[in-house]
Amino acid sequence: MTENTPEKNAPDGASGDAARKKTPEPSGVDLARVALRAAKEQARARGDAAQQKKQARRGGLRSGARADGRDPMALGAAINRLLTERGWETPAAVGGVMGRWPQIVGDDLAKHCVPQRYDEDERVLTVQCDSTAWATQLRLLAPQLVARLNQDLGHGTVRLIKVQGPGGPARRFGPLRAPGSTGPGDTYG
């Protein structure tokens, strides 16, 4: 019986040599380097674990001579670090704009129009005005205001300003209401 294996049928075992050339086996020196590297990593891991256990028994981790993440820091630096870690830079910047609203839009407009909220997903700033005349005025100035806000906050932070008019008086339900009536709410809206 003859076997049809590539090694026996190929001249001079050519396919067997090609397989050996593709994946060279490490020599003795290379094996020693790999083993030494693995042993060093294991020793380092055991040493770190032992060091942490030792420090825990002494009363917890202590700060050394060099600065690390456990050292006390100034309140402003701690807040900036928290904002950066949580990804709150844009909402914080928009909140700052709401605090500086009179400087951004001017005193006259700020007396009659107040920012209500900012939707970060839609990038929409909602502003409520105390009269329909001021709401119309703000709608006319909205493109200029969006440009000014984006210049201050960064391009694309505010995409749209949604202007709301005044709210109507509180709707009271009482004995003199007709069923299904909206009352004076028909004129506000």
Protein backbone atom coordinates (compact mmCIF):
# COMPACT_ATOMS: atom_id res chain seq x y z
CA MET A 1 0.00 0.00 0.00
CA THR A 2 1.16 3.41 -0.83
CA GLU A 3 0.18 6.50 1.10
CA ASN A 4 -0.68 9.69 -0.73
CA THR A 5 0.73 12.17 1.75
CA PRO A 6 2.22 15.37 0.35
CA GLU A 7 5.47 14.88 2.23
CA LYS A 8 6.16 11.50 0.64
CA ASN A 9 4.97 12.39 -2.87
CA ALA A 10 6.63 15.81 -3.08
CA PRO A 11 10.22 15.82 -4.22
CA ASP A 12 12.65 16.21 -1.33
CA GLY A 13 9.81 16.92 1.13
CA ALA A 14 9.23 20.43 -0.30
CA SER A 15 5.77 20.94 1.23
CA GLY A 16 7.03 19.92 4.67
CA ASP A 17 9.84 22.47 4.44
CA ALA A 18 7.37 25.19 3.38
CA ALA A 19 5.23 24.50 6.43
CA ARG A 20 8.28 24.76 8.68
CA LYS A 21 9.38 28.03 7.06
CA LYS A 22 5.98 29.65 7.65
CA THR A 23 5.98 28.99 11.40
CA PRO A 24 9.58 28.91 12.58
CA GLU A 25 10.02 27.18 15.88
CA PRO A 26 11.72 29.28 18.53
CA SER A 27 15.25 28.27 19.33
CA GLY A 28 16.61 27.70 22.81
CA VAL A 29 17.56 31.35 23.34
CA ASP A 30 14.13 32.58 22.21
CA LEU A 31 12.38 30.09 24.47
CA ALA A 32 14.47 31.27 27.39
CA ARG A 33 13.56 34.91 26.69
CA VAL A 34 9.84 34.09 26.54
CA ALA A 35 10.03 32.11 29.78
CA LEU A 36 11.99 34.88 31.53
CA ARG A 37 9.49 37.54 30.43
CA ALA A 38 6.56 35.44 31.69
CA ALA A 39 8.31 34.81 35.02
CA LYS A 40 9.03 38.54 35.47
CA GLU A 41 5.37 39.44 34.81
CA GLN A 42 4.15 36.82 37.29
CA ALA A 43 6.63 38.02 39.93
CA ARG A 44 5.58 41.64 39.39
CA ALA A 45 1.90 40.68 39.76
CA ARG A 46 2.62 38.74 42.97
CA GLY A 47 4.67 41.65 44.32
CA ASP A 48 1.94 44.19 43.57
CA ALA A 49 -0.68 42.03 45.25
CA ALA A 50 1.53 41.52 48.31
CA GLN A 51 2.26 45.25 48.51
CA GLN A 52 -1.46 46.11 48.41
CA LYS A 53 -2.23 43.57 51.15
CA LYS A 54 0.57 44.98 53.29
CA GLN A 55 -0.66 48.55 52.86
CA ALA A 56 -4.24 47.52 53.62
CA ARG A 57 -3.13 46.00 56.92
CA ARG A 58 -1.32 49.24 57.87
CA GLY A 59 -4.46 51.31 57.52
CA GLY A 60 -5.03 51.76 53.83
CA LEU A 61 -3.13 53.19 50.94
CA ARG A 62 -0.93 56.15 51.69
CA SER A 63 0.35 58.88 49.48
CA GLY A 64 4.07 58.96 48.94
CA ALA A 65 6.49 61.73 48.12
CA ARG A 66 5.24 62.07 44.56
CA ALA A 67 1.86 63.41 43.45
CA ASP A 68 -0.78 60.87 42.53
CA GLY A 69 -4.56 60.72 42.13
CA ARG A 70 -5.19 60.45 45.86
CA ASP A 71 -3.60 63.76 46.82
CA PRO A 72 -5.81 66.69 47.81
CA MET A 73 -6.50 69.21 45.07
CA ALA A 74 -8.10 72.61 44.74
CA LEU A 75 -11.89 72.71 44.39
CA GLY A 76 -11.80 74.28 40.93
CA ALA A 77 -9.38 71.64 39.66
CA ALA A 78 -11.53 68.87 41.16
CA ILE A 79 -14.67 70.23 39.48
CA ASN A 80 -12.90 70.59 36.11
CA ARG A 81 -11.63 67.02 36.42
CA LEU A 82 -15.14 65.77 37.23
CA LEU A 83 -16.64 67.67 34.27
CA THR A 84 -14.04 66.20 31.92
CA GLU A 85 -14.38 62.63 33.22
CA ARG A 86 -18.19 62.64 32.97
CA GLY A 87 -18.39 64.49 29.65
CA TRP A 88 -20.32 67.43 31.06
CA GLU A 89 -18.35 70.23 29.36
CA THR A 90 -21.12 71.27 26.95
CA PRO A 91 -23.98 71.31 29.50
CA ALA A 92 -21.77 73.25 31.92
CA ALA A 93 -20.86 75.77 29.22
CA VAL A 94 -24.53 76.23 28.31
CA GLY A 95 -25.34 76.67 31.99
CA GLY A 96 -22.71 79.41 32.10
CA VAL A 97 -24.40 81.08 29.16
CA MET A 98 -27.72 80.99 30.99
CA GLY A 99 -26.03 82.74 33.89
CA ARG A 100 -24.58 85.41 31.57
CA TRP A 101 -27.79 85.82 29.57
CA PRO A 102 -28.05 89.63 30.07
CA GLN A 103 -24.48 90.17 28.78
CA ILE A 104 -25.13 88.01 25.72
CA VAL A 105 -28.52 89.31 24.56
CA GLY A 106 -28.57 92.75 26.14
CA ASP A 107 -30.45 94.12 29.14
CA ASP A 108 -33.69 95.00 27.32
CA LEU A 109 -34.17 91.55 25.84
CA ALA A 110 -33.02 89.81 29.05
CA LYS A 111 -35.73 91.61 31.07
CA HIS A 112 -38.45 90.05 28.92
CA CYS A 113 -36.96 86.74 27.71
CA VAL A 114 -35.52 84.03 29.98
CA PRO A 115 -33.77 80.81 28.91
CA GLN A 116 -35.64 77.78 30.26
CA ARG A 117 -33.69 74.67 29.23
CA TYR A 118 -31.16 73.23 26.82
CA ASP A 119 -31.69 69.88 25.09
CA GLU A 120 -28.22 68.44 24.52
CA ASP A 121 -29.37 65.73 22.10
CA GLU A 122 -31.31 68.08 19.84
CA ARG A 123 -29.02 71.07 20.60
CA VAL A 124 -32.07 73.30 21.12
CA LEU A 125 -32.19 76.21 23.56
CA THR A 126 -35.73 76.97 24.78
CA VAL A 127 -36.46 80.58 25.74
CA GLN A 128 -39.71 81.89 27.23
CA CYS A 129 -40.84 85.49 26.73
CA ASP A 130 -43.30 87.46 28.86
CA SER A 131 -45.29 88.83 25.89
CA THR A 132 -45.99 87.85 22.32
CA ALA A 133 -44.34 91.05 21.06
CA TRP A 134 -41.03 90.11 22.72
CA ALA A 135 -41.41 86.52 21.47
CA THR A 136 -41.74 87.86 17.91
CA GLN A 137 -38.72 90.11 18.41
CA LEU A 138 -36.65 87.16 19.67
CA ARG A 139 -37.75 84.99 16.72
CA LEU A 140 -36.43 87.70 14.37
CA LEU A 141 -33.12 87.89 16.25
CA ALA A 142 -32.74 84.09 16.65
CA PRO A 143 -30.25 83.49 13.77
CA GLN A 144 -27.94 86.21 15.06
CA LEU A 145 -28.27 84.90 18.60
CA VAL A 146 -27.48 81.32 17.50
CA ALA A 147 -24.34 82.59 15.74
CA ARG A 148 -23.26 84.51 18.85
CA LEU A 149 -23.87 81.51 21.13
CA ASN A 150 -21.96 79.15 18.84
CA GLN A 151 -19.09 81.61 18.70
CA ASP A 152 -19.00 81.65 22.51
CA LEU A 153 -19.59 77.92 23.12
CA GLY A 154 -18.11 76.25 20.06
CA HIS A 155 -19.43 75.55 16.60
CA GLY A 156 -22.67 73.56 16.51
CA THR A 157 -23.45 73.69 20.23
CA VAL A 158 -26.78 75.47 19.67
CA ARG A 159 -28.59 74.55 16.47
CA LEU A 160 -31.96 76.18 17.14
CA ILE A 161 -33.62 78.58 19.56
CA LYS A 162 -37.16 77.59 20.38
CA VAL A 163 -39.15 80.64 21.48
CA GLN A 164 -42.19 80.24 23.71
CA GLY A 165 -44.75 82.95 24.27
CA PRO A 166 -46.37 83.78 27.58
CA GLY A 167 -48.34 81.16 29.43
CA GLY A 168 -51.98 81.76 30.16
CA PRO A 169 -53.46 82.16 33.62
CA ALA A 170 -53.89 79.10 35.79
CA ARG A 171 -56.92 77.12 34.73
CA ARG A 172 -59.30 76.70 37.58
CA PHE A 173 -62.01 74.15 37.61
CA GLY A 174 -65.11 75.15 39.49
CA PRO A 175 -68.87 74.98 39.58
CA LEU A 176 -69.36 77.62 36.84
CA ARG A 177 -67.49 75.69 34.15
CA ALA A 178 -69.31 74.11 31.27
CA PRO A 179 -68.26 70.49 30.70
CA GLY A 180 -65.56 70.27 27.99
CA SER A 181 -64.90 74.03 27.98
CA THR A 182 -61.34 75.31 27.85
CA GLY A 183 -62.42 78.70 29.15
CA PRO A 184 -60.06 81.65 28.69
CA GLY A 185 -57.34 79.24 27.50
CA ASP A 186 -58.67 79.64 23.97
CA THR A 187 -57.16 83.13 23.70
CA TYR A 188 -53.66 82.15 24.93
CA GLY A 189 -51.67 79.96 22.83
